[in-house]
mmCIF file of C-alpha atoms in Angstrom:
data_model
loop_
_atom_site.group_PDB
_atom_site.id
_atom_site.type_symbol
_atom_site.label_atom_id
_atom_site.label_comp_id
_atom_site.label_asym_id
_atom_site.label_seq_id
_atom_site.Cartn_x
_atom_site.Cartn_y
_atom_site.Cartn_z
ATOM 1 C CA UNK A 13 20.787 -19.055 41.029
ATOM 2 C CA UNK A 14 22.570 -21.965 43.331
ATOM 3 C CA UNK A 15 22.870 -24.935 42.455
ATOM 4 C CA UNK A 16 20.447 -27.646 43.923
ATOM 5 C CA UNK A 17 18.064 -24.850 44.930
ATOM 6 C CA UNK A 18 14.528 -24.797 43.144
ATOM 7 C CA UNK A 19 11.978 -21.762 43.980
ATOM 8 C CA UNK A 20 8.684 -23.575 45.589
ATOM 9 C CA UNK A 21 5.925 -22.444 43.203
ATOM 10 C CA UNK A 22 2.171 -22.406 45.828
ATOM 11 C CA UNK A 23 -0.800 -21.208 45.260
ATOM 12 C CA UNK A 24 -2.192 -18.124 46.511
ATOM 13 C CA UNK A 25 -5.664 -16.997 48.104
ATOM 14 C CA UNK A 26 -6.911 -13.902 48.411
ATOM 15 C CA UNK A 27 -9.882 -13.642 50.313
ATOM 16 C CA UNK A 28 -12.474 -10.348 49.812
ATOM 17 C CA UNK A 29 -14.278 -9.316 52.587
ATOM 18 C CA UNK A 30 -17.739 -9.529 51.598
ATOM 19 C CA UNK A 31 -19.767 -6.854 51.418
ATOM 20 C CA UNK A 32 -22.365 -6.462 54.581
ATOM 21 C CA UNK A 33 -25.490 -4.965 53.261
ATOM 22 C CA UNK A 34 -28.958 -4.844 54.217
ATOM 23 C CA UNK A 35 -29.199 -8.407 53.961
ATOM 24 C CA UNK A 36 -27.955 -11.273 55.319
ATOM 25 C CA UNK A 37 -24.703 -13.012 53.566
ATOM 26 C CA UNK A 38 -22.385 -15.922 53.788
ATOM 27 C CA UNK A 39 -19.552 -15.549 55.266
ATOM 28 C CA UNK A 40 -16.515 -17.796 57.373
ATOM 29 C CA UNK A 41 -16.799 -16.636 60.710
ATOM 30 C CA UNK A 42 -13.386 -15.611 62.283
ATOM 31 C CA UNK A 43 -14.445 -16.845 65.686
ATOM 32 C CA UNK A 44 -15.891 -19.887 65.395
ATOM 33 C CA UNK A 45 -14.326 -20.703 61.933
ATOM 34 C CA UNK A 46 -17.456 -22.137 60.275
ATOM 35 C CA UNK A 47 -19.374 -20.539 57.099
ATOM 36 C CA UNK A 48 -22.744 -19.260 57.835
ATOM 37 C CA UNK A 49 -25.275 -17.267 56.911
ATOM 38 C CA UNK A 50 -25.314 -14.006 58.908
ATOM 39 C CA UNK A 51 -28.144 -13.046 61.388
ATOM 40 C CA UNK A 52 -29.077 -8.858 61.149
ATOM 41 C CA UNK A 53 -29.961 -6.673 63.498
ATOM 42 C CA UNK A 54 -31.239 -3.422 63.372
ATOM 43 C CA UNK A 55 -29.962 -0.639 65.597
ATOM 44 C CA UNK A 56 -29.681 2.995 65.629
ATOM 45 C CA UNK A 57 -27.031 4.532 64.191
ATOM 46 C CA UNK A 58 -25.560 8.398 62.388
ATOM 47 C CA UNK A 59 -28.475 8.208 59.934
ATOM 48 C CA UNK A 60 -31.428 7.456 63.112
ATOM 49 C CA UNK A 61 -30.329 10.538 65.123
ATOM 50 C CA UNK A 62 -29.489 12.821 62.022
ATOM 51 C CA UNK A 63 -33.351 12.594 60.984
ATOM 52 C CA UNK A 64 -34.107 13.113 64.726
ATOM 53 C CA UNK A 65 -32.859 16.585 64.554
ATOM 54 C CA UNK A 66 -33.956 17.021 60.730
ATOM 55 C CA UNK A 67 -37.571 16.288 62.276
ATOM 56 C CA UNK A 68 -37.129 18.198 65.417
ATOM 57 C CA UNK A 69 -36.653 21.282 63.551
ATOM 58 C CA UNK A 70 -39.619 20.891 61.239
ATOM 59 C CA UNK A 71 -42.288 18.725 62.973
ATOM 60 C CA UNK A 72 -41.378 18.206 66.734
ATOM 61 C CA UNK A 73 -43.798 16.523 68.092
ATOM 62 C CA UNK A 74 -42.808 13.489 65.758
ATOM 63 C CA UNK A 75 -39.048 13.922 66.115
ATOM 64 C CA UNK A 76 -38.839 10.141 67.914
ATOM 65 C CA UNK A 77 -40.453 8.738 64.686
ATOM 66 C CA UNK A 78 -36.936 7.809 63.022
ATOM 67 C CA UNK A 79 -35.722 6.059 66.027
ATOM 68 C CA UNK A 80 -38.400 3.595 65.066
ATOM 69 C CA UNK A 81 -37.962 3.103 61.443
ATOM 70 C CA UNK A 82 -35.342 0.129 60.283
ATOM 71 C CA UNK A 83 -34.366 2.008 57.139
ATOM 72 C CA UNK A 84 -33.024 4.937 59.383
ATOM 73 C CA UNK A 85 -30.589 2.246 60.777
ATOM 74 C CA UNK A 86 -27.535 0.638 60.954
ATOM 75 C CA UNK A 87 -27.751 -2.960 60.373
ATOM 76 C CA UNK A 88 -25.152 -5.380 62.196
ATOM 77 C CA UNK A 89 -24.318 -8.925 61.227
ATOM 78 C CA UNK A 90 -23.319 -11.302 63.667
ATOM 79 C CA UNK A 91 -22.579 -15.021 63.907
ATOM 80 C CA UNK A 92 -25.761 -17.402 64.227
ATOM 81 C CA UNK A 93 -23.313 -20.013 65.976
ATOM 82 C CA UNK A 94 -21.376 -18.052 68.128
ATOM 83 C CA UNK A 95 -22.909 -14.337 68.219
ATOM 84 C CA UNK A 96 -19.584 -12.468 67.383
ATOM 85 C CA UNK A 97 -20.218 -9.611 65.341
ATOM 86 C CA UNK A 98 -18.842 -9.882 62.035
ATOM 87 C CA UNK A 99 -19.562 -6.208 60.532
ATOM 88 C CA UNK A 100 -21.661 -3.583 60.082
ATOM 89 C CA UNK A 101 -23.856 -1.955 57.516
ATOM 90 C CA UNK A 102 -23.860 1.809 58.386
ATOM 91 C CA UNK A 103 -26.165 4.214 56.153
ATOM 92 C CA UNK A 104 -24.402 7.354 56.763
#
């Protein structure tokens, strides 16, 4: 070790990505840089058009009927402040 020299001891953060979900959550936008509570969306996604063609085959007069259900799709979070899209909740 030199002489005169002393290692700087600091703190370190580690941030974790939250976890998008169904729900809205709290997160520090990257854009805008303030925290805030999400805003969801529902939109189709893998899941919506995968049931399409699982109905289609079996029932197809109803095969639209998934494109219409929220639980069939993705759900996507964006920024109440600034509307940049922070992630995505995909079900498949």
């Amino acid at each position: 070790m030199q002489q005169g020299y002393s290692p700087q001891q600091g703190n370190v953060t580690v941030v974790v990505p939250p976890e998008f979900g169904e729900k809205p959550v709290q997160v520090t936008c990257g854009n805008c840089r303030q925290t805030v509570i999400t805003t969801t969306t529902a939109e189709n996604g893998a899941c919506a058009y995968i049931a399409c063609i699982i109905v289609l085959i079996f029932c197809c007069p109803c095969f639209f009927i998934p494109l219409c259900i929220d639980s069939c799709k993705d759900i996507q979070h964006t920024c109440p402040g600034c509307g940049a899209r922070l992630g995505t909740y995909k079900r498949v």
